[in-house]
Amino acid sequence: MEFELSSIQEAFRGEVREFLARTLTDAFWERHRAEGKGASSPEFSRAAGAAGMLAIAWPPEYGGRGKSYVEQMIYMQEMTLAGAPMEHHRRAVQQVGPAIMLFGSEAQKHELLPRIASGEISIAMGLSEPNAGSDLASASTTAVREGDEWVINGRKRFTSGAHYSDFLWTVVRTDPDAPKHRGISIVIVPLDAPGVTIRPLLDLQGRHHFNEVFLDEVHVPAANVVGDVNRGWYVNAAAMDFERSGIARWAYLRTTLDRALEEARNPRTPTTSSESSRTLLASAAIRAEVAKLLSHRVTALQSSGALPNYEVSVAKLTVTETIQEVASRAVNASGMYGLLAVDGRDGGEESTDLDWGPLYLDAIRHTIGQGAAEIQRNIIATRGLGLPRG
Ligand SMILES: Cc1cc2nc3c(=O)[nH]c(=O)nc-3n(C[C@H](O)[C@H](O)[C@H](O)COP(=O)(O)OP(=O)(O)OC[C@H]3O[C@@H](n4cnc5c(N)ncnc54)[C@H](O)[C@@H]3O)c2cc1C
């Protein structure tokens, strides 16, 4: 069986590539680097929004293009392959917007969706807490109703991009007496509200991507709850389920693997090119192909109206563990050069353009974020294979 895109879908790929070539110019990257905002660029997000390149699969009435999941997958693939800085809009477009379309009030749809589709606003995900990560239902941030408002108290952790976001999609406990999955609601909290404090959490490489968000007597309008009060577990699960193909992760694997292959073909440093290195790269290339098909399978299920489930976990595990394997192999093959940090070189004779060390460290996050590897294996075991829970 061949998986081929239609000529219309290929034309759309051409449109995305053309937009990227026109937008990600040398001058753009120079400005972006000078701003020091990492993978977030409001300038890029707004340009993508203006060109209709963000809300690909959303209905036009909410500012979208009304296209299918396949076009959405193409867009994610091309954006990731080009290294486009998507963090400013990514969570709002992929997760929050679609969940608001399903569960939000008319006022929320009217107020937020066009601003998301245009790349104007950024929304961070306030899920994890010190005692609630994989077991999110243990979240203990509270929201108590006082008149027309909710008063929120608690602490969120590992909140990507909260420091440049406008709103926080916040998992709160609204009924402390209900069974843990039942007393949860989703509230949209403006991050400039009094009582919100955002503190950086630096990652392994000293980069500021995560934050702790402290919510101390934060008052938000009652109308900011998304969906029904105490039914937030299901609203949040739906938000996490959107953009499930994982094609962006696959594109990241593909670019990492291509770099490793290029390095193995034309080593810029004395590397330990060996039989085992070749074997590993060959098997990683096979797994990358398998992973692409697994991602396409998820998109095909979505397109047919089915709700992919353990299939997403299979694709995620395959991609993320292969990324780590390739990065690990490349560091080892580079010998001492693999241990250099980009900023740690003095520019002397020995310096190279290799940055496998940082890439190796970066690879770690992939098997933790959006559901750790052990949790994915639990899903495959129980929902995919019908095994009893442990
Ligand atoms: C790149 C990245 C971005 C992130 N961005 C955000 C964000 O924007 N917002 C947000 O809220 N959070 C974010 N997170 C946090 C992420 O959601 C959590 O790290 C993740 O859910 C795991 O939770 P934890 O770190 O508390 O680990 P824990 O849940 O404490 O798990 C620790 C270890 O125990 C294992 N484990 C836990 N339960 C089980 C079980 N039942 N069976 C087997 N093994 C188990 C886990 O797999 C893991 O290896 C991000 C994380 C990463 C890596």
Short mmCIF file of C-alpha atoms and ligand atoms in Angstrom, two decimals:
data_model
loop_
_atom_site.label_atom_id
_atom_site.label_comp_id
_atom_site.label_asym_id
_atom_site.label_seq_id
_atom_site.Cartn_x
_atom_site.Cartn_y
_atom_site.Cartn_z
CA MET A 1 0.00 0.00 0.00
CA GLU A 2 1.31 3.47 -0.90
CA PHE A 3 0.70 6.50 1.28
CA GLU A 4 0.68 9.37 -1.16
CA LEU A 5 -0.58 12.88 -0.80
CA SER A 6 -3.07 14.27 -3.30
CA SER A 7 -1.93 17.00 -5.68
CA ILE A 8 -3.95 19.52 -3.63
CA GLN A 9 -2.13 18.44 -0.47
CA GLU A 10 1.24 18.62 -2.22
CA ALA A 11 0.33 22.10 -3.44
CA PHE A 12 -0.39 23.05 0.16
CA ARG A 13 3.05 21.76 1.16
CA GLY A 14 4.50 24.05 -1.53
CA GLU A 15 2.54 26.97 -0.08
CA VAL A 16 3.93 26.31 3.42
CA ARG A 17 7.48 26.03 2.08
CA GLU A 18 7.09 29.22 0.11
CA PHE A 19 5.82 31.04 3.21
CA LEU A 20 8.75 29.73 5.27
CA ALA A 21 11.32 30.75 2.65
CA ARG A 22 9.80 34.22 2.45
CA THR A 23 9.63 34.66 6.23
CA LEU A 24 12.63 32.90 7.76
CA THR A 25 15.18 35.08 6.02
CA ASP A 26 18.71 35.79 7.26
CA ALA A 27 17.50 39.20 8.41
CA PHE A 28 14.68 37.55 10.38
CA TRP A 29 17.08 35.13 12.13
CA GLU A 30 19.45 37.97 12.94
CA ARG A 31 16.65 39.95 14.61
CA HIS A 32 15.38 36.82 16.35
CA ARG A 33 18.78 35.88 17.78
CA ALA A 34 19.29 39.45 18.98
CA GLU A 35 15.98 39.27 20.87
CA GLY A 36 17.16 36.11 22.67
CA LYS A 37 13.69 34.56 22.89
CA GLY A 38 14.73 31.01 22.06
CA ALA A 39 12.05 29.14 20.15
CA SER A 40 9.43 31.83 20.70
CA SER A 41 8.94 34.60 18.18
CA PRO A 42 5.80 36.76 18.31
CA GLU A 43 6.97 38.27 14.99
CA PHE A 44 7.00 34.86 13.29
CA SER A 45 3.69 33.79 14.87
CA ARG A 46 1.95 36.96 13.70
CA ALA A 47 3.38 36.59 10.19
CA ALA A 48 2.17 32.98 10.10
CA GLY A 49 -1.25 34.04 11.37
CA ALA A 50 -1.55 36.79 8.75
CA ALA A 51 -0.64 34.27 6.00
CA GLY A 52 -3.28 31.79 7.26
CA MET A 53 -0.57 29.35 8.33
CA LEU A 54 -1.58 28.71 11.94
CA ALA A 55 -5.10 27.39 12.43
CA ILE A 56 -4.99 25.09 9.43
CA ALA A 57 -7.72 22.63 10.46
CA TRP A 58 -9.96 25.14 12.22
CA PRO A 59 -13.26 26.23 10.67
CA PRO A 60 -13.08 29.62 8.87
CA GLU A 61 -15.59 31.18 11.29
CA TYR A 62 -12.89 30.97 13.99
CA GLY A 63 -10.11 32.31 11.79
CA GLY A 64 -8.99 28.91 10.43
CA ARG A 65 -8.41 27.52 6.94
CA GLY A 66 -11.01 24.73 7.19
CA LYS A 67 -8.53 22.13 5.96
CA SER A 68 -8.07 18.53 7.06
CA TYR A 69 -5.80 16.79 9.59
CA VAL A 70 -3.54 15.83 6.70
CA GLU A 71 -2.84 19.48 5.85
CA GLN A 72 -2.34 20.17 9.55
CA MET A 73 0.24 17.38 9.65
CA ILE A 74 2.00 18.78 6.55
CA TYR A 75 2.15 22.22 8.18
CA MET A 76 3.67 20.83 11.41
CA GLN A 77 6.16 18.74 9.47
CA GLU A 78 7.37 21.61 7.30
CA MET A 79 7.51 24.11 10.16
CA THR A 80 9.58 21.72 12.30
CA LEU A 81 11.91 20.72 9.46
CA ALA A 82 12.59 24.41 8.86
CA GLY A 83 13.32 24.97 12.58
CA ALA A 84 10.59 27.64 12.71
CA PRO A 85 10.22 29.27 16.16
CA MET A 86 6.69 28.12 17.00
CA GLU A 87 6.59 28.31 20.79
CA HIS A 88 4.71 31.62 20.98
CA HIS A 89 1.62 30.15 19.31
CA ARG A 90 2.07 26.35 19.48
CA ARG A 91 0.14 25.43 22.63
CA ALA A 92 -2.69 27.88 21.93
CA VAL A 93 -3.16 26.69 18.34
CA GLN A 94 -2.70 22.97 18.94
CA GLN A 95 -4.34 22.40 22.29
CA VAL A 96 -6.26 25.31 23.78
CA GLY A 97 -8.05 26.54 20.64
CA PRO A 98 -9.49 23.13 19.62
CA ALA A 99 -10.60 22.45 23.22
CA ILE A 100 -12.34 25.84 23.38
CA MET A 101 -14.11 25.03 20.10
CA LEU A 102 -15.46 21.85 21.70
CA PHE A 103 -16.19 22.97 25.24
CA GLY A 104 -15.89 26.76 25.43
CA SER A 105 -18.68 29.32 25.79
CA GLU A 106 -19.66 31.50 22.83
CA ALA A 107 -17.97 34.42 24.57
CA GLN A 108 -14.70 32.46 24.93
CA LYS A 109 -14.83 31.40 21.27
CA HIS A 110 -15.50 34.94 20.14
CA GLU A 111 -12.89 36.49 22.42
CA LEU A 112 -10.01 34.02 22.12
CA LEU A 113 -10.12 31.98 18.92
CA PRO A 114 -9.49 34.76 16.35
CA ARG A 115 -6.64 36.09 18.51
CA ILE A 116 -5.08 32.62 18.64
CA ALA A 117 -5.50 32.05 14.90
CA SER A 118 -3.80 35.37 14.16
CA GLY A 119 -0.80 34.50 16.37
CA GLU A 120 -1.55 37.45 18.61
CA ILE A 121 -1.76 35.69 21.98
CA SER A 122 0.28 33.03 23.70
CA ILE A 123 -1.17 30.54 26.19
CA ALA A 124 0.82 28.40 28.64
CA MET A 125 -0.34 25.06 30.07
CA GLY A 126 -0.67 25.05 33.87
CA LEU A 127 -1.01 21.34 34.62
CA SER A 128 1.98 19.95 36.54
CA GLU A 129 2.45 20.73 40.22
CA PRO A 130 5.05 19.62 42.79
CA ASN A 131 2.90 16.57 43.62
CA ALA A 132 1.06 16.13 40.35
CA GLY A 133 2.85 15.20 37.12
CA SER A 134 2.02 11.82 35.59
CA ASP A 135 -0.75 11.62 38.17
CA LEU A 136 -2.36 14.91 37.17
CA ALA A 137 -5.60 14.05 38.95
CA SER A 138 -3.75 14.75 42.23
CA ALA A 139 -3.56 18.47 41.34
CA SER A 140 -4.13 20.52 44.48
CA THR A 141 -4.33 24.09 43.17
CA THR A 142 -7.75 25.24 44.38
CA ALA A 143 -10.41 27.52 42.95
CA VAL A 144 -13.13 28.68 45.33
CA ARG A 145 -16.22 30.47 44.08
CA GLU A 146 -16.84 33.93 45.56
CA GLY A 147 -19.77 35.72 43.92
CA ASP A 148 -19.00 36.21 40.23
CA GLU A 149 -15.38 35.15 40.60
CA TRP A 150 -13.11 32.20 41.29
CA VAL A 151 -10.30 32.72 43.78
CA ILE A 152 -7.29 30.59 42.90
CA ASN A 153 -4.44 29.45 45.14
CA GLY A 154 -1.65 27.03 44.31
CA ARG A 155 1.58 26.44 42.44
CA LYS A 156 2.26 25.14 38.95
CA ARG A 157 5.60 23.74 37.83
CA PHE A 158 7.49 23.15 34.56
CA THR A 159 5.15 25.64 32.88
CA SER A 160 6.69 26.08 29.44
CA GLY A 161 6.66 29.63 28.14
CA ALA A 162 4.65 31.17 31.02
CA HIS A 163 7.16 34.05 31.08
CA TYR A 164 6.05 35.28 27.65
CA SER A 165 2.44 34.08 27.65
CA ASP A 166 -0.74 36.08 28.09
CA PHE A 167 -2.91 33.37 29.70
CA LEU A 168 -2.57 30.17 31.68
CA TRP A 169 -4.78 27.16 30.90
CA THR A 170 -5.07 26.14 34.55
CA VAL A 171 -6.08 22.78 36.05
CA VAL A 172 -7.75 23.57 39.38
CA ARG A 173 -9.61 21.63 42.03
CA THR A 174 -13.12 23.01 42.44
CA ASP A 175 -14.58 20.21 44.57
CA PRO A 176 -12.14 18.88 47.19
CA ASP A 177 -14.67 16.26 48.35
CA ALA A 178 -15.32 14.63 44.96
CA PRO A 179 -13.31 11.61 43.70
CA LYS A 180 -10.06 13.04 42.32
CA HIS A 181 -10.92 13.00 38.61
CA ARG A 182 -14.34 14.51 39.23
CA GLY A 183 -13.57 17.66 41.22
CA ILE A 184 -11.35 19.30 38.60
CA SER A 185 -12.09 22.30 36.38
CA ILE A 186 -10.21 24.32 33.76
CA VAL A 187 -9.90 28.06 34.27
CA ILE A 188 -8.22 30.55 31.97
CA VAL A 189 -6.09 32.85 34.10
CA PRO A 190 -4.66 36.11 32.70
CA LEU A 191 -0.97 35.99 33.61
CA ASP A 192 -0.92 39.70 34.42
CA ALA A 193 -3.60 39.27 37.12
CA PRO A 194 -2.66 40.43 40.64
CA GLY A 195 -1.34 37.49 42.71
CA VAL A 196 0.42 35.73 39.82
CA THR A 197 4.19 35.33 40.25
CA ILE A 198 6.31 33.65 37.56
CA ARG A 199 9.76 32.37 38.44
CA PRO A 200 12.19 30.79 35.98
CA LEU A 201 13.26 27.14 36.23
CA LEU A 202 16.42 26.69 34.17
CA ASP A 203 16.80 23.46 32.23
CA LEU A 204 19.85 21.16 31.96
CA GLN A 205 21.48 23.57 29.54
CA GLY A 206 20.75 26.65 31.61
CA ARG A 207 18.00 27.76 29.22
CA HIS A 208 14.88 29.50 30.44
CA HIS A 209 11.98 27.49 29.03
CA PHE A 210 10.17 26.25 32.15
CA ASN A 211 8.72 28.25 35.02
CA GLU A 212 7.09 27.94 38.36
CA VAL A 213 3.84 29.86 38.51
CA PHE A 214 2.58 30.86 41.93
CA LEU A 215 -1.11 31.70 42.20
CA ASP A 216 -1.86 33.61 45.38
CA GLU A 217 -5.46 34.74 45.88
CA VAL A 218 -5.85 35.28 42.14
CA HIS A 219 -9.37 36.49 41.24
CA VAL A 220 -10.73 35.59 37.81
CA PRO A 221 -14.26 36.02 36.43
CA ALA A 222 -16.54 32.96 36.81
CA ALA A 223 -16.95 33.09 33.02
CA ASN A 224 -13.30 32.00 32.59
CA VAL A 225 -14.13 28.34 33.32
CA VAL A 226 -13.91 26.24 30.14
CA GLY A 227 -16.68 23.63 29.95
CA ASP A 228 -18.67 22.51 32.96
CA VAL A 229 -17.42 23.04 36.49
CA ASN A 230 -15.97 19.77 37.91
CA ARG A 231 -15.76 18.22 34.42
CA GLY A 232 -12.36 19.73 33.67
CA TRP A 233 -10.56 16.38 33.61
CA TYR A 234 -12.28 15.57 30.32
CA VAL A 235 -11.83 19.08 28.91
CA ASN A 236 -8.11 18.89 29.64
CA ALA A 237 -7.79 15.34 28.27
CA ALA A 238 -9.33 16.57 25.00
CA ALA A 239 -6.88 19.49 24.87
CA MET A 240 -3.96 17.08 25.34
CA ASP A 241 -5.33 14.83 22.62
CA PHE A 242 -5.24 17.41 19.81
CA GLU A 243 -2.34 17.39 17.33
CA ARG A 244 -1.71 13.76 18.19
CA SER A 245 0.10 12.66 15.04
CA GLY A 246 3.45 13.55 16.62
CA ILE A 247 4.74 14.56 13.20
CA ALA A 248 6.70 17.46 14.74
CA ARG A 249 8.61 14.99 16.90
CA TRP A 250 9.22 12.85 13.82
CA ALA A 251 10.54 15.88 11.90
CA TYR A 252 12.90 16.61 14.80
CA LEU A 253 14.14 13.02 14.66
CA ARG A 254 14.60 13.26 10.89
CA THR A 255 16.71 16.43 11.14
CA THR A 256 18.80 14.94 13.99
CA LEU A 257 19.34 11.74 12.03
CA ASP A 258 20.22 13.63 8.85
CA ARG A 259 22.87 15.58 10.74
CA ALA A 260 24.31 12.37 12.20
CA LEU A 261 24.40 10.80 8.74
CA GLU A 262 26.07 13.86 7.27
CA GLU A 263 28.65 13.80 10.05
CA ALA A 264 29.30 10.10 9.49
CA ARG A 265 29.78 10.67 5.73
CA ASN A 266 31.93 13.78 6.05
CA PRO A 267 33.41 13.83 9.54
CA ARG A 268 34.67 17.27 10.50
CA THR A 269 36.57 15.88 13.46
CA PRO A 270 38.49 12.65 14.08
CA THR A 271 35.47 10.48 14.86
CA THR A 272 35.26 6.86 15.86
CA SER A 273 33.50 5.71 12.72
CA SER A 274 32.92 2.05 13.33
CA GLU A 275 30.90 -0.95 12.37
CA SER A 276 28.65 -0.39 15.39
CA SER A 277 28.14 3.26 14.41
CA ARG A 278 27.05 2.30 10.90
CA THR A 279 24.77 -0.42 12.23
CA LEU A 280 23.14 1.95 14.66
CA LEU A 281 22.57 4.66 12.07
CA ALA A 282 21.07 2.09 9.71
CA SER A 283 18.70 0.79 12.36
CA ALA A 284 17.81 4.37 13.42
CA ALA A 285 17.00 5.16 9.77
CA ILE A 286 14.65 2.16 9.66
CA ARG A 287 12.98 3.25 12.87
CA ALA A 288 12.61 6.80 11.54
CA GLU A 289 10.74 5.40 8.51
CA VAL A 290 8.57 3.24 10.76
CA ALA A 291 7.90 6.23 13.00
CA LYS A 292 6.77 8.32 10.02
CA LEU A 293 4.26 5.64 9.04
CA LEU A 294 3.05 5.40 12.63
CA SER A 295 2.48 9.17 12.67
CA HIS A 296 0.62 8.95 9.36
CA ARG A 297 -1.50 6.16 10.78
CA VAL A 298 -2.60 8.42 13.63
CA THR A 299 -3.49 11.16 11.12
CA ALA A 300 -5.41 8.63 8.98
CA LEU A 301 -7.40 7.49 12.04
CA GLN A 302 -8.20 11.11 12.91
CA SER A 303 -9.23 11.86 9.32
CA SER A 304 -11.65 8.93 9.36
CA GLY A 305 -13.30 10.29 12.50
CA ALA A 306 -11.75 7.69 14.84
CA LEU A 307 -10.09 8.68 18.11
CA PRO A 308 -6.51 7.36 18.10
CA ASN A 309 -5.40 6.15 21.48
CA TYR A 310 -2.56 3.67 22.17
CA GLU A 311 -1.45 4.22 18.55
CA VAL A 312 -0.26 7.68 19.62
CA SER A 313 1.82 6.13 22.42
CA VAL A 314 3.42 3.65 20.02
CA ALA A 315 4.41 6.49 17.66
CA LYS A 316 5.68 8.70 20.49
CA LEU A 317 7.85 5.98 22.05
CA THR A 318 9.35 4.98 18.72
CA VAL A 319 10.29 8.54 17.80
CA THR A 320 11.52 9.78 21.17
CA GLU A 321 13.64 6.76 22.04
CA THR A 322 15.22 6.83 18.56
CA ILE A 323 16.08 10.55 18.97
CA GLN A 324 17.94 9.69 22.18
CA GLU A 325 19.72 6.77 20.56
CA VAL A 326 20.93 8.87 17.62
CA ALA A 327 22.07 11.73 19.86
CA SER A 328 23.87 9.32 22.19
CA ARG A 329 25.61 7.57 19.29
CA ALA A 330 26.66 10.89 17.76
CA VAL A 331 28.16 12.13 21.03
CA ASN A 332 30.11 8.91 21.44
CA ALA A 333 31.30 8.90 17.84
CA SER A 334 32.55 12.48 18.20
CA GLY A 335 34.90 11.53 21.02
CA MET A 336 35.95 14.49 23.16
CA TYR A 337 34.34 16.88 20.65
CA GLY A 338 30.99 15.44 21.71
CA LEU A 339 31.54 16.84 25.19
CA LEU A 340 31.97 20.45 24.11
CA ALA A 341 29.29 22.99 24.90
CA VAL A 342 28.58 25.49 22.14
CA ASP A 343 29.45 28.44 24.33
CA GLY A 344 32.38 26.64 25.93
CA ARG A 345 34.72 26.88 22.95
CA ASP A 346 37.37 29.54 22.70
CA GLY A 347 37.27 29.86 18.93
CA GLY A 348 40.82 28.54 18.63
CA GLU A 349 42.19 25.94 16.27
CA GLU A 350 40.32 23.09 17.88
CA SER A 351 36.87 24.65 17.72
CA THR A 352 34.24 23.07 15.47
CA ASP A 353 30.64 23.72 14.56
CA LEU A 354 29.49 20.52 16.21
CA ASP A 355 26.90 20.78 18.92
CA TRP A 356 26.12 17.17 19.72
CA GLY A 357 26.60 17.74 23.45
CA PRO A 358 23.69 20.22 23.69
CA LEU A 359 21.61 18.07 21.32
CA TYR A 360 22.26 15.04 23.50
CA LEU A 361 21.07 16.93 26.57
CA ASP A 362 18.08 18.28 24.66
CA ALA A 363 17.07 14.74 23.64
CA ILE A 364 16.27 13.85 27.25
CA ARG A 365 13.12 15.97 27.41
CA HIS A 366 11.37 14.05 24.66
CA THR A 367 10.65 10.91 26.69
CA ILE A 368 9.29 12.95 29.63
CA GLY A 369 7.09 15.76 28.23
CA GLN A 370 3.49 15.03 27.16
CA GLY A 371 3.46 11.75 29.08
CA ALA A 372 6.61 9.93 30.23
CA ALA A 373 7.80 6.74 28.50
CA GLU A 374 6.61 4.52 31.37
CA ILE A 375 3.14 6.04 31.13
CA GLN A 376 3.09 5.43 27.34
CA ARG A 377 4.03 1.78 27.94
CA ASN A 378 1.23 1.50 30.52
CA ILE A 379 -1.22 2.84 27.92
CA ILE A 380 -0.03 0.38 25.28
CA ALA A 381 -0.23 -2.50 27.77
CA THR A 382 -3.71 -1.71 29.07
CA ARG A 383 -5.57 -0.04 26.17
CA GLY A 384 -3.64 -1.60 23.30
CA LEU A 385 -3.03 -5.11 24.60
CA GLY A 386 -5.89 -5.41 27.08
CA LEU A 387 -3.57 -6.32 29.96
CA PRO A 388 -4.80 -5.69 33.50
CA ARG A 389 -3.62 -2.60 35.37
CA GLY A 390 -0.69 -3.19 37.72
C1 LIG B 1 9.92 19.55 27.62
C2 LIG B 1 8.86 19.54 28.67
C3 LIG B 1 7.87 20.50 28.65
C4 LIG B 1 6.90 20.51 29.65
N1 LIG B 1 5.96 21.51 29.62
C5 LIG B 1 4.98 21.52 30.55
C6 LIG B 1 3.98 22.55 30.53
O1 LIG B 1 4.00 23.45 29.69
N2 LIG B 1 3.03 22.53 31.49
C7 LIG B 1 2.97 21.57 32.45
O2 LIG B 1 2.07 21.61 33.25
N3 LIG B 1 3.93 20.59 32.51
C8 LIG B 1 4.93 20.55 31.58
N4 LIG B 1 5.90 19.57 31.63
C9 LIG B 1 5.90 18.64 32.74
C10 LIG B 1 5.46 17.26 32.34
O3 LIG B 1 4.10 17.24 32.03
C11 LIG B 1 5.80 16.33 33.50
O4 LIG B 1 7.21 16.35 33.66
C12 LIG B 1 5.35 14.91 33.25
O5 LIG B 1 3.95 14.83 33.28
C13 LIG B 1 5.92 13.95 34.31
O6 LIG B 1 5.61 14.42 35.58
P1 LIG B 1 6.74 14.58 36.70
O7 LIG B 1 7.90 15.31 36.11
O8 LIG B 1 6.09 15.15 37.91
O9 LIG B 1 7.24 13.11 36.99
P2 LIG B 1 6.51 11.98 37.83
O10 LIG B 1 5.08 11.87 37.43
O11 LIG B 1 6.81 12.23 39.27
O12 LIG B 1 7.26 10.69 37.31
C14 LIG B 1 8.61 10.39 37.71
C15 LIG B 1 8.98 9.06 37.04
O13 LIG B 1 8.11 8.02 37.51
C16 LIG B 1 7.47 7.38 36.42
N5 LIG B 1 6.08 7.05 36.75
C17 LIG B 1 5.14 7.87 37.28
N6 LIG B 1 3.96 7.22 37.41
C18 LIG B 1 4.16 5.96 36.95
C19 LIG B 1 3.31 4.82 36.78
N7 LIG B 1 2.02 4.87 37.14
N8 LIG B 1 3.85 3.71 36.23
C20 LIG B 1 5.17 3.67 35.84
N9 LIG B 1 6.01 4.72 35.99
C21 LIG B 1 5.51 5.86 36.52
C22 LIG B 1 7.46 8.40 35.29
O14 LIG B 1 7.37 7.79 34.03
C23 LIG B 1 8.81 9.10 35.51
O15 LIG B 1 9.84 8.35 34.92
C24 LIG B 1 6.89 19.53 30.67
C25 LIG B 1 7.90 18.56 30.68
C26 LIG B 1 8.88 18.56 29.71
C27 LIG B 1 9.95 17.51 29.75
#
